[in-house]
CSV table of C-alpha atoms and ligand atoms in Angstrom, one decimal:
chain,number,residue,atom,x,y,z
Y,1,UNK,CA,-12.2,-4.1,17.8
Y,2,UNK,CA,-13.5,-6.6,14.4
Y,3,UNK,CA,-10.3,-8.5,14.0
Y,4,UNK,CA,-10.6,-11.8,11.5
Y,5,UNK,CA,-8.5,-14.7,12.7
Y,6,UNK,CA,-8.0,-17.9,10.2
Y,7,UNK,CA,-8.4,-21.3,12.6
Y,8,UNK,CA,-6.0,-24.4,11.0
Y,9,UNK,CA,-7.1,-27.0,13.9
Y,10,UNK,CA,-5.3,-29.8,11.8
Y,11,UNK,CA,-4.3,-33.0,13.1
Y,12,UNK,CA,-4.8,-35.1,16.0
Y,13,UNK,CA,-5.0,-33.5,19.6
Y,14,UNK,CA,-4.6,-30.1,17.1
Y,15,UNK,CA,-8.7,-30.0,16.6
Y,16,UNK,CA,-9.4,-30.3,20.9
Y,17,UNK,CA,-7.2,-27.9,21.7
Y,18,UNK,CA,-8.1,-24.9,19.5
Y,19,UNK,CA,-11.6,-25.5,20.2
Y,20,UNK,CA,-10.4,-24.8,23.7
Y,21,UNK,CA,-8.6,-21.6,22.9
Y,22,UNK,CA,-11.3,-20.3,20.3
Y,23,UNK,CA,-14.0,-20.4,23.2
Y,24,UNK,CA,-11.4,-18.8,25.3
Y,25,UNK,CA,-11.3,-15.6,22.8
Y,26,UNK,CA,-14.6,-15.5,22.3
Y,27,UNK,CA,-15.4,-15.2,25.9
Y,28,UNK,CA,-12.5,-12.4,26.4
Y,29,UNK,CA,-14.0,-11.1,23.1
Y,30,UNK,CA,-17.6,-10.8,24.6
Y,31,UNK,CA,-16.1,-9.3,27.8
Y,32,UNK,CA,-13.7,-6.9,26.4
Y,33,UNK,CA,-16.6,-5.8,23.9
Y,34,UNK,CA,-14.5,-7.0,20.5
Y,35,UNK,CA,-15.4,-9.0,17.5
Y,36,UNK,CA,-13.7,-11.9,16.7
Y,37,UNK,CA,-14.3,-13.5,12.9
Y,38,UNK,CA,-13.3,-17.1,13.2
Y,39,UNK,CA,-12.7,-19.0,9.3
Y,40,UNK,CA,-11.6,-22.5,9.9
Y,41,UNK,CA,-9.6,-24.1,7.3
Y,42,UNK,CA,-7.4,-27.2,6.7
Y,43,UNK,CA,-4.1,-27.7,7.6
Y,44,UNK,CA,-1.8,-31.0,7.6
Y,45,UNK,CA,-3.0,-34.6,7.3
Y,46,UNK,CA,-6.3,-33.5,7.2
Y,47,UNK,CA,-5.9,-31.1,4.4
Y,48,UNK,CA,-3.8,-33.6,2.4
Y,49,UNK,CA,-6.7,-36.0,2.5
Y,50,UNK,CA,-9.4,-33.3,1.4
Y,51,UNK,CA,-7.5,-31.4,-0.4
Y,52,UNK,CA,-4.5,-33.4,-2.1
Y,53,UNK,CA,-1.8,-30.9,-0.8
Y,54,UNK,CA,-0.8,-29.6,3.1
Y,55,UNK,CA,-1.9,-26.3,2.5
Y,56,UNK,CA,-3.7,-25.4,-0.4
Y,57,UNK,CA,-3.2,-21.9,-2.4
Y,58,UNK,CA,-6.5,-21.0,-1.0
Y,59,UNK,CA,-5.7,-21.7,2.7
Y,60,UNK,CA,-2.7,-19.8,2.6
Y,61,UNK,CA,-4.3,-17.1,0.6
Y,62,UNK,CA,-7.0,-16.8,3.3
Y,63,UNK,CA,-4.2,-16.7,6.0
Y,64,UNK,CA,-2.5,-14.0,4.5
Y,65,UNK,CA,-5.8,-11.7,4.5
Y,66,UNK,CA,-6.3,-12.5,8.0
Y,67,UNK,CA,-5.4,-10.2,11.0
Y,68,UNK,CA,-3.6,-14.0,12.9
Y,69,UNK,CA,-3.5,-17.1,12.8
Y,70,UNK,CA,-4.2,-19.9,15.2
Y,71,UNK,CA,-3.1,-23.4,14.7
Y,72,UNK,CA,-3.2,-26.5,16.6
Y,73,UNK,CA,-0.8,-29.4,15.1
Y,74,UNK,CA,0.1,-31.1,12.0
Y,75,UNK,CA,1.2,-34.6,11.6
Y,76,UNK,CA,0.8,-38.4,12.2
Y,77,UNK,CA,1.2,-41.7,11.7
Y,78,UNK,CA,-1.4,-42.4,8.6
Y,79,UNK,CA,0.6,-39.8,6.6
Y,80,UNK,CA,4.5,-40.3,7.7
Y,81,UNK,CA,5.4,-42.6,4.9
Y,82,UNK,CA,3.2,-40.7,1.9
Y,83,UNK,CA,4.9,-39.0,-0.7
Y,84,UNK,CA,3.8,-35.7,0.9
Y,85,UNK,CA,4.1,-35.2,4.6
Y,86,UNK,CA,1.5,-32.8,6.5
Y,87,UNK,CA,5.0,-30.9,8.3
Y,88,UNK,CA,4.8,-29.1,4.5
Y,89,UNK,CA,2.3,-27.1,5.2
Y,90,UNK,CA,3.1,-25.6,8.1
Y,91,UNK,CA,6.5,-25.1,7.0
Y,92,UNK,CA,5.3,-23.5,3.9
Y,93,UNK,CA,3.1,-21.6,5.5
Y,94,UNK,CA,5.7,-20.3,8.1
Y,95,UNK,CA,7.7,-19.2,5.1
Y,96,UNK,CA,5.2,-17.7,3.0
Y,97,UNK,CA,4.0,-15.2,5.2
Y,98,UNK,CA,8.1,-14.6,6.6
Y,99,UNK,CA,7.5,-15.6,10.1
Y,100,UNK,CA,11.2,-15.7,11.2
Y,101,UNK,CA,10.7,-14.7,15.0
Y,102,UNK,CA,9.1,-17.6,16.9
Y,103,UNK,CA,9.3,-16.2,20.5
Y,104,UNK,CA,8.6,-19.6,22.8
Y,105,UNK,CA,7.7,-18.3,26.2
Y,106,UNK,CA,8.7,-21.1,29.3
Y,107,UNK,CA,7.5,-20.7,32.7
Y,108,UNK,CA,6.6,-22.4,35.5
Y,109,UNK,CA,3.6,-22.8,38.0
Y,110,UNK,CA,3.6,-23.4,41.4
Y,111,UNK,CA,1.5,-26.7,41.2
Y,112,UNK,CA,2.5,-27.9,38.0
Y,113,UNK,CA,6.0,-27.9,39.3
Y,114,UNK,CA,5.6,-31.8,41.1
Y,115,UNK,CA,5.0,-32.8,37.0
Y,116,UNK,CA,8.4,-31.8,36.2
Y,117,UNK,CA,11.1,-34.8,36.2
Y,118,UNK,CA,13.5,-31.7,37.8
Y,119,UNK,CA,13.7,-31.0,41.5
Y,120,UNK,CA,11.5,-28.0,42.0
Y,121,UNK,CA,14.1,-26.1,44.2
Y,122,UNK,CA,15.9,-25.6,40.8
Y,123,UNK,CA,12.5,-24.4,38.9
Y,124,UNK,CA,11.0,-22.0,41.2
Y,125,UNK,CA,10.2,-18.4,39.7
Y,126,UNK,CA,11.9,-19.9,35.9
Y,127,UNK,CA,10.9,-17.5,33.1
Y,128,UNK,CA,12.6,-17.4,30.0
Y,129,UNK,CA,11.8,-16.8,26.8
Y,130,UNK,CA,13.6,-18.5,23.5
Y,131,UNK,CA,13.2,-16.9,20.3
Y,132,UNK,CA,13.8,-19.7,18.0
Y,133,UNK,CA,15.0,-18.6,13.6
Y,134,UNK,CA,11.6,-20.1,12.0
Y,135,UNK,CA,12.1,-19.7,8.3
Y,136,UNK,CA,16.1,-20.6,7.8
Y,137,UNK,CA,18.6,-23.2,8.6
Y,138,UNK,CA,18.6,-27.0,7.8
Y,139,UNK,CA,14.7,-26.5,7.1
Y,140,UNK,CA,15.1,-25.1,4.1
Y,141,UNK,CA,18.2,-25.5,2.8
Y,142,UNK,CA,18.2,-27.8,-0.5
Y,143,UNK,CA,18.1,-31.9,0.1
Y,144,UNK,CA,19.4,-34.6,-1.8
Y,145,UNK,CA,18.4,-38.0,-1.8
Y,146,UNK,CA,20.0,-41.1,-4.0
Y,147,UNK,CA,20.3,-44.9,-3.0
Y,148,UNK,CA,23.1,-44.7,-0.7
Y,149,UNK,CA,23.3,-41.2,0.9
Y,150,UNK,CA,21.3,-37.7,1.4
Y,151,UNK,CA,22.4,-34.4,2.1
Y,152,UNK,CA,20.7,-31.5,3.9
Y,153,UNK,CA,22.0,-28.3,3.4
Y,154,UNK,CA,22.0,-25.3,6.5
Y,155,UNK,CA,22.3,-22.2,5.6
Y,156,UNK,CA,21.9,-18.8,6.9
Y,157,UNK,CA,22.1,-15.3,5.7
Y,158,UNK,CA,23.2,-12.4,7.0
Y,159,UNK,CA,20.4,-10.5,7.3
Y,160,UNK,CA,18.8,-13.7,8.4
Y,161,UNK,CA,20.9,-13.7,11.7
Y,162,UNK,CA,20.5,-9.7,12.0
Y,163,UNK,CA,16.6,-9.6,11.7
Y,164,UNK,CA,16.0,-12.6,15.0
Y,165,UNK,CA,19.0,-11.0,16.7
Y,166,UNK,CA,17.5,-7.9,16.8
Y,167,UNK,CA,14.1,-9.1,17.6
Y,168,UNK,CA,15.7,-10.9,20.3
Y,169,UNK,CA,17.5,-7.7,22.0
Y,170,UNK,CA,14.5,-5.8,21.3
Y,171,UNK,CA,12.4,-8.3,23.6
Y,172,UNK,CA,15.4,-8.2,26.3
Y,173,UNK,CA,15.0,-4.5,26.2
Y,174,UNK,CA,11.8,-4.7,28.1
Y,175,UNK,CA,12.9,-8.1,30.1
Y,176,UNK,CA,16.2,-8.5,32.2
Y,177,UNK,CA,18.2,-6.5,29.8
Y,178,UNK,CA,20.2,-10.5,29.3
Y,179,UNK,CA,20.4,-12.5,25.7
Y,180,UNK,CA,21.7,-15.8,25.4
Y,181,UNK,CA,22.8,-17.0,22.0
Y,182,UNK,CA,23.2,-20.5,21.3
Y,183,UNK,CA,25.3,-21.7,18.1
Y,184,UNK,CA,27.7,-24.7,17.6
Y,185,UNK,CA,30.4,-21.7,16.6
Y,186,UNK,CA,32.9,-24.5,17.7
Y,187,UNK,CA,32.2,-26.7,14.4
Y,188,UNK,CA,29.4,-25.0,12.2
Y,189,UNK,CA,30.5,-22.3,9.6
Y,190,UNK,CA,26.5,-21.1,9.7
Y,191,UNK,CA,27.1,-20.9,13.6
Y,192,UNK,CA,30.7,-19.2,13.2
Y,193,UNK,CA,28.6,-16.5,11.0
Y,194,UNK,CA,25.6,-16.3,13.1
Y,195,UNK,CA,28.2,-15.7,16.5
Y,196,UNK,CA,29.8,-13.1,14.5
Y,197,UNK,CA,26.7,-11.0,13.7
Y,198,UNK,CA,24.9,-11.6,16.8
Y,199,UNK,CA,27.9,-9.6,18.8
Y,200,UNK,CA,27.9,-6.7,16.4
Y,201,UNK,CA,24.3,-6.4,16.4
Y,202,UNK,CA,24.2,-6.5,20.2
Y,203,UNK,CA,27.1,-4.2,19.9
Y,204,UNK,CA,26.2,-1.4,17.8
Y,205,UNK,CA,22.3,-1.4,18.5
Y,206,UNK,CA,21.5,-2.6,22.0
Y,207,UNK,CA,24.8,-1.9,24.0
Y,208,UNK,CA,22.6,-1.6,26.5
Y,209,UNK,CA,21.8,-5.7,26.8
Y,210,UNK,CA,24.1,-7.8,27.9
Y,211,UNK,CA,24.9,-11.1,25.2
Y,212,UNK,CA,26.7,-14.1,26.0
Y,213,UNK,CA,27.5,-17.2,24.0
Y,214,UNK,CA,26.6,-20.7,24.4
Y,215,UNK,CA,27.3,-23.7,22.5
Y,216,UNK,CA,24.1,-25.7,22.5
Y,217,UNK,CA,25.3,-29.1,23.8
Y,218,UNK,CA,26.1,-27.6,27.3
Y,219,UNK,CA,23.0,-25.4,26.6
Y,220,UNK,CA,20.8,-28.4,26.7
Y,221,UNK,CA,23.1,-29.3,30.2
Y,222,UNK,CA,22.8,-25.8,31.7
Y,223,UNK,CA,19.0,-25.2,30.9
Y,224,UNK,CA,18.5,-28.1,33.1
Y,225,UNK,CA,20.9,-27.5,36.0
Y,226,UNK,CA,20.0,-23.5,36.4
Y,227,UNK,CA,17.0,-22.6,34.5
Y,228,UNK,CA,16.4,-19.9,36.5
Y,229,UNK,CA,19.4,-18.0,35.2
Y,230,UNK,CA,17.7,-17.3,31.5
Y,231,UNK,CA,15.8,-14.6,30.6
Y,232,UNK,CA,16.0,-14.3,26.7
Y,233,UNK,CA,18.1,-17.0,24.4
Y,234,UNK,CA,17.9,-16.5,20.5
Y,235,UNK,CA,19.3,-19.6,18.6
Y,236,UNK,CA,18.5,-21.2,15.1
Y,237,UNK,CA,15.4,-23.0,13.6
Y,238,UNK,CA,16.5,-26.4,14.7
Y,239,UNK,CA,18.6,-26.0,17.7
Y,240,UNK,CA,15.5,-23.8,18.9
Y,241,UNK,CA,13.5,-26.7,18.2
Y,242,UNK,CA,14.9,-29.0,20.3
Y,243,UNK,CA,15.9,-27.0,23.0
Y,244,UNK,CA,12.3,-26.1,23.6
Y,245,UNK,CA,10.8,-29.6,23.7
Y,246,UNK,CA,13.5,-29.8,26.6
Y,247,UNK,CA,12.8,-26.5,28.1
Y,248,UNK,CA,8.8,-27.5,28.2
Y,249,UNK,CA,9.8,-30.2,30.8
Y,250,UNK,CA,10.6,-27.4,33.2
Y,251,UNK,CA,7.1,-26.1,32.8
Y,252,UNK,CA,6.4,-29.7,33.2
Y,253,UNK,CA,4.7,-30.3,30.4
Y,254,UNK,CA,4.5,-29.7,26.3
Y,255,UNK,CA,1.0,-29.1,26.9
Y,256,UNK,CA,1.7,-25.5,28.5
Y,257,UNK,CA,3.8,-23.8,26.2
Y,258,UNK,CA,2.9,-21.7,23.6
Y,259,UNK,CA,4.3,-20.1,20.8
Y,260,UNK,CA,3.9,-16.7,18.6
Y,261,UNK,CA,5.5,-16.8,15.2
Y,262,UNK,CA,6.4,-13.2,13.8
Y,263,UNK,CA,7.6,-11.5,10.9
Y,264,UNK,CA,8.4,-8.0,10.2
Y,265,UNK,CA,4.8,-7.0,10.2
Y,266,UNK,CA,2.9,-3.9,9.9
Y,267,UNK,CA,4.2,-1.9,12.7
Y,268,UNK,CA,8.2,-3.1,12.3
Y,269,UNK,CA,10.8,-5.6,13.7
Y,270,UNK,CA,10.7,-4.0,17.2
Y,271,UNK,CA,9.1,-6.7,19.1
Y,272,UNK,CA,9.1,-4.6,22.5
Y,273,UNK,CA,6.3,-2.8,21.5
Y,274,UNK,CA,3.0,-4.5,21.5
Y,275,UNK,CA,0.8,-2.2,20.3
Y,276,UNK,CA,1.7,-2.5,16.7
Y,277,UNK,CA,-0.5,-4.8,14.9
Y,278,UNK,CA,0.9,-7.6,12.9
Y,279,UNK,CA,-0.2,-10.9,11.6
Y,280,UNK,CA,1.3,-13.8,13.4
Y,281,UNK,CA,1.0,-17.2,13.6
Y,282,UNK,CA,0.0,-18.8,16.4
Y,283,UNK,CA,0.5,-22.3,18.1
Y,284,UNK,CA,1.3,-24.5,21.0
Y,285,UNK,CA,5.0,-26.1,20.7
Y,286,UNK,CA,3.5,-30.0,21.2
Y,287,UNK,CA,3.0,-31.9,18.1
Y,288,UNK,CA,-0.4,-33.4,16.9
Y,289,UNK,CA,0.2,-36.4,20.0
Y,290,UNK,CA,-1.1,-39.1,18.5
Y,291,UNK,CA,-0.7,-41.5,21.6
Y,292,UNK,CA,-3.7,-39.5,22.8
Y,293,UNK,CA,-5.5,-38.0,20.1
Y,294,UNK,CA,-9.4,-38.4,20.0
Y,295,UNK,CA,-9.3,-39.0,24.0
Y,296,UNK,CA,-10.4,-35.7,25.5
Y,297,UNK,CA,-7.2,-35.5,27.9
Y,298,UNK,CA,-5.3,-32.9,26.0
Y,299,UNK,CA,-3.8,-30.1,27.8
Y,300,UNK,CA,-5.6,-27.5,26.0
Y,301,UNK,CA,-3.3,-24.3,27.7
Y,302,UNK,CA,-0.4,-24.0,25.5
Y,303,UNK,CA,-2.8,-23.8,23.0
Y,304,UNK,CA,-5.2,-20.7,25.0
Y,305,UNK,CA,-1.8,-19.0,25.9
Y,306,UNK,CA,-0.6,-19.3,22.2
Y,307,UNK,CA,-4.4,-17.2,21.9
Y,308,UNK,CA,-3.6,-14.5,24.5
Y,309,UNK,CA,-0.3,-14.2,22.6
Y,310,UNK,CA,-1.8,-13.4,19.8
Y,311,UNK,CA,-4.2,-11.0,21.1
Y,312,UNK,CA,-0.9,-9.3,22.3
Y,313,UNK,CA,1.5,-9.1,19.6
Y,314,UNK,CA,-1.3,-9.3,16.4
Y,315,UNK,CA,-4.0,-6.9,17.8
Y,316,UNK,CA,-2.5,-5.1,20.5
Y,317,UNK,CA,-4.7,-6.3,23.2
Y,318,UNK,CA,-1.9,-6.7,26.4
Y,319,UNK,CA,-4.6,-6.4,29.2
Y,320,UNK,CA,-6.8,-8.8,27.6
Y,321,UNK,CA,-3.8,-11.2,26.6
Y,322,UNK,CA,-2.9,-10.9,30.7
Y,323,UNK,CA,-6.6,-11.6,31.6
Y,324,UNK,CA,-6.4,-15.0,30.2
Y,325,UNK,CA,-2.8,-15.8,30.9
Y,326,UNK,CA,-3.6,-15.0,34.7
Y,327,UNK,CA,-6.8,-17.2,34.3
Y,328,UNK,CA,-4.3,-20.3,33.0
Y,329,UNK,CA,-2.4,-19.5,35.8
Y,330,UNK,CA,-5.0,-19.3,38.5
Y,331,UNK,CA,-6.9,-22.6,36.8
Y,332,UNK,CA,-3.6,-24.6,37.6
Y,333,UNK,CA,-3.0,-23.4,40.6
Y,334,UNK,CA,-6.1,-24.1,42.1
Y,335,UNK,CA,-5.6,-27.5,41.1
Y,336,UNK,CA,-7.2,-27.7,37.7
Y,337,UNK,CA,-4.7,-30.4,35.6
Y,338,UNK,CA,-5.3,-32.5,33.0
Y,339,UNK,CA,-3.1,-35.9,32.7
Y,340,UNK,CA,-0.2,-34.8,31.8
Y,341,UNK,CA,0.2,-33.0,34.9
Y,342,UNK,CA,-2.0,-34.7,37.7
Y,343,UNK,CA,-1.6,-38.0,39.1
Y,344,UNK,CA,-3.9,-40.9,38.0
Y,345,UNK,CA,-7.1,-40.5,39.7
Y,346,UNK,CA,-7.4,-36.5,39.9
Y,347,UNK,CA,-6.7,-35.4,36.5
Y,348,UNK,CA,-9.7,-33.4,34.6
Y,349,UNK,CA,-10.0,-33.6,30.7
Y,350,UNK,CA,-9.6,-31.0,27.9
Y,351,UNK,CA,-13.3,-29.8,28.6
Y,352,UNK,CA,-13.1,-29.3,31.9
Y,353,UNK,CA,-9.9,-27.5,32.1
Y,354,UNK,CA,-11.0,-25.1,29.1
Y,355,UNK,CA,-14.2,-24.5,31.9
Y,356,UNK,CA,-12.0,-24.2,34.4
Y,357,UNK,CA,-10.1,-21.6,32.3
Y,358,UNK,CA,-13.6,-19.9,31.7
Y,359,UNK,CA,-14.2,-19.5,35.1
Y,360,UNK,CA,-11.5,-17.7,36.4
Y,361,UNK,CA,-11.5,-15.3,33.4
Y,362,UNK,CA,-14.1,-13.1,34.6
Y,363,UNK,CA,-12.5,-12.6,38.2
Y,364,UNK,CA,-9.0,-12.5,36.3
Y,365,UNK,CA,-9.9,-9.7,33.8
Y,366,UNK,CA,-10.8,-7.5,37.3
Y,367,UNK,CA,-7.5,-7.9,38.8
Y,368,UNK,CA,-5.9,-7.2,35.9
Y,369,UNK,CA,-7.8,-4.0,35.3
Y,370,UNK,CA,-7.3,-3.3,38.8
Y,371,UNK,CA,-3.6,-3.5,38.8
Y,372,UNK,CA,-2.8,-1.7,35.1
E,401,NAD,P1,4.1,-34.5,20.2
E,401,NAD,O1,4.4,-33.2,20.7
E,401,NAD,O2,2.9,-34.7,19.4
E,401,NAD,O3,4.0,-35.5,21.5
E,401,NAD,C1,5.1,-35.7,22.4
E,401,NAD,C2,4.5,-36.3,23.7
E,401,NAD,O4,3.9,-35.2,24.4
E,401,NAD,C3,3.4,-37.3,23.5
E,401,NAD,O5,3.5,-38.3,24.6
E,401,NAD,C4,2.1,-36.5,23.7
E,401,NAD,O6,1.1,-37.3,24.2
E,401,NAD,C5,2.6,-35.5,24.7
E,401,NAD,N1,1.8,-34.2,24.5
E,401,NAD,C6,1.9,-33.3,23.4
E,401,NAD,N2,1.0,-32.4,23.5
E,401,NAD,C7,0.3,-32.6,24.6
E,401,NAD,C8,-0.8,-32.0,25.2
E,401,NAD,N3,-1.4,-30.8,24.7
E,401,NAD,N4,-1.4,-32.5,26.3
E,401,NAD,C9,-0.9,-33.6,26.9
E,401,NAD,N5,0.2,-34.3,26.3
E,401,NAD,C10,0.7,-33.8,25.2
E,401,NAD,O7,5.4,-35.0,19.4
E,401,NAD,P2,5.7,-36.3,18.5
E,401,NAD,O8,4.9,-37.5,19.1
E,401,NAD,O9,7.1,-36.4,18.4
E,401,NAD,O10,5.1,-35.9,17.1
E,401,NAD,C11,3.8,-36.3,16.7
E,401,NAD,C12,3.5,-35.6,15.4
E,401,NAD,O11,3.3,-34.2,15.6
E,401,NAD,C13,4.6,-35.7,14.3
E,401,NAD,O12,3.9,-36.0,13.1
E,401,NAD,C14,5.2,-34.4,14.3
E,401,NAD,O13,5.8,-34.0,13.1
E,401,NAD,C15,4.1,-33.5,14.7
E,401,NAD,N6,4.5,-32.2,15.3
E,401,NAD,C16,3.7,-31.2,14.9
E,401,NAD,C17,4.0,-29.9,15.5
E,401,NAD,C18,3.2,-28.7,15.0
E,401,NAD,O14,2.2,-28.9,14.3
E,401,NAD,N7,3.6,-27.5,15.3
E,401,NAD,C19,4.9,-29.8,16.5
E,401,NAD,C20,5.6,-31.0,16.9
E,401,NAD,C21,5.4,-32.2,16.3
E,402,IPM,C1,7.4,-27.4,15.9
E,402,IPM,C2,7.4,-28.7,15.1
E,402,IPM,C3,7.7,-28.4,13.7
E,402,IPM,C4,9.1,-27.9,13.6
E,402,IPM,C5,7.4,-29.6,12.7
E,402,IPM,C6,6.1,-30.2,12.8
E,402,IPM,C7,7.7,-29.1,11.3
E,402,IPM,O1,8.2,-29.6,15.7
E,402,IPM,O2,6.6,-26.5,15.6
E,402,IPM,O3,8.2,-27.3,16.9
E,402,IPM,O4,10.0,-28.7,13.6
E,402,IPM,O5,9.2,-26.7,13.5
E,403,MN,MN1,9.1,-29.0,17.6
């Protein structure tokens, strides 16, 4: 397969760690026989200092024609206070291309498990997946600013809260058959509508999957005191934000989870199948971590696992997507871990955990193959 795939690296750790995932599909590339195009373009601070805007016309342009896109991070502290802010451009570009789906896969290894802050008795075998509204909500509702107050305004469609619903069900359908949908129905009119037209989605389309409500204040209480219980959980844009910045600390780090942003694509909503190819965007959840940008000690796997998820849901490719996910796995566990997961003393840089990534893929792609 010839599949062309726009790289924004962006801003701060974003550059290390999608040099680490673009080696990682050109090495599945070369062993799967495929051709990967790579275009690498500006995204963010960076962009805004070359280019005068976030995301320029021509950036977005190129995205559009592309088969994916992967993206490290936008953001930092030499552009917070300027009159435009690098989060523009990915939030524009989010929008432009409709990416409303933004499936957030969390699960845990073995031997990353001693990172967590949580007692690992309560994170064995967690494996969950949130599917988090990307292009609604408080993120793009209308703001007001004046001396004394500001206003920003959340609001959601219909069809807004049918389309992720569905996506959501559709994704269950091929999981634990289990959706959790997380509002604030309690105080929220947007949450009272999106409650209303998640049950008579679930009800009319997928009676086979089983939904349940949660408010997301004791959501952010119960994904910490029985993780284990999740299996899908479809929210809005910025409860979904938050709750997976919480969620990556059962993983035990924001460096290992990575995300696949979707729209309705070229083969249609249903996200269950993964042979359909559609562009996506695709990116690890972590932020542009300035504390440790230009180090070398990024974790660079929620970035290579955002790559195998886009080899799955934008070209098709699920044994090749599994090939590399297994070699994440299998790097970790045989004690391959960068800062954020190691003790002082042991822990291995971006580099070397990208090689260490390398090395299993080979022996990874044949058990895969093996067991398909
Ligand atoms: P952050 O995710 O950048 O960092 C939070 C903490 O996690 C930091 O201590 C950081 O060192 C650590 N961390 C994050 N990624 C890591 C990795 N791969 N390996 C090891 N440690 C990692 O969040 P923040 O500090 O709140 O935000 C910094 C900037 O990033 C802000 O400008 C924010 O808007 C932006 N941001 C961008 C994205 C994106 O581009 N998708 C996502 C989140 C935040
Ligand atoms: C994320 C980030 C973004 C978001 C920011 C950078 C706009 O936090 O991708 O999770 O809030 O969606
Ligand atoms: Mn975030």
């Amino acid at each position: 397969m010839r599949a062309d795939i726009v790289v924004l690296p962006g801003d701060g750790i974003g550059p290390e760690v999608t040099a680490a995932a673009v080696a990682v599909l050109e090495a599945a590339g070369r062993r799967y026989g495929h051709s990967f195009q790579f275009q690498t373009r500006l995204i963010g601070g960076a962009a805004i200092d070359a280019e005068g805007s976030a995301l320029s016309d021509a950036t977005l342009d190129a995205c559009r024609k592309a088969d994916a896109i992967l993206l490290g991070a936008v953001g930092g502290p030499k552009w917070s206070d300027g009159e435009i802010r690098p989060e523009q451009g990915l939030l524009r570009l989010r929008k432009a291309l409709g990416l409303y789906a933004n499936l957030r896969p969390v699960k845990t290894h073995p031997v990353a498990l001693t990172a967590s802050p949580i007692k690992s008795h309560l994170l064995t075998g967690v494996d969950m997946i949130v599917v988090r509204e990307l292009t609604g909500g408080v993120y793009f509702g209308q703001r007001t600013r004046t001396e004394t107050a500001a206003t920003d305004l959340c609001e959601y469609s219909v069809a807004e809260v049918e389309r992720v619903v569905r996506r959501a069900c559709a994704l269950a359908r091929g999981r634990r058959k289990y959706v959790v949908s997380v509002d604030k129905a309690n105080v929220l009119e947007t949450s009272r509508l999106w409650r209303q037209v998640a049950t008579r989605v679930a009800r009319e389309e997928f009676p086979d999957v089983r939904l349940e409500h949660q408010l997301v204040d004791s959501m952010a209480m119960h994904l910490i005191s029985h993780p284990r219980e999740y299996d899908v959980i479809v929210t809005e844009n910025m409860f979904g934000d938050i709750l997976t910045d919480e969620a990556s600390m059962l993983a035990g780090s924001m460096g290992l989870l990575p995300s696949a942003s979707l729209g309705e694509g070229r083969g249609g909503p249903d996200a269950s199948t993964t042979s359909t190819r559609q562009i996506g965007l695709y990116e690890p959840i972590h932020g542009s971590a300035p504390d440790i940008a230009g180090r070398g000690i990024a974790n660079p796997c929620g970035a290579i696992l955002s790559a195998a998820m886009l080899l799955r849901h934008s070209l098709g490719l699920e044994a090749e997507a599994r090939c590399i996910e297994a070699a994440v796995a299998e790097a970790i566990d045989h004690g391959a871990l960068t800062a954020d997961l190691a003790p002082s003393g042991t822990a291995i840089g971006t580099e070397a955990m990208t090689r260490a990534v390398l090395a299993r893929l080979e022996i990874d792609c044949i058990a895969v193959e093996l067991r398909d």
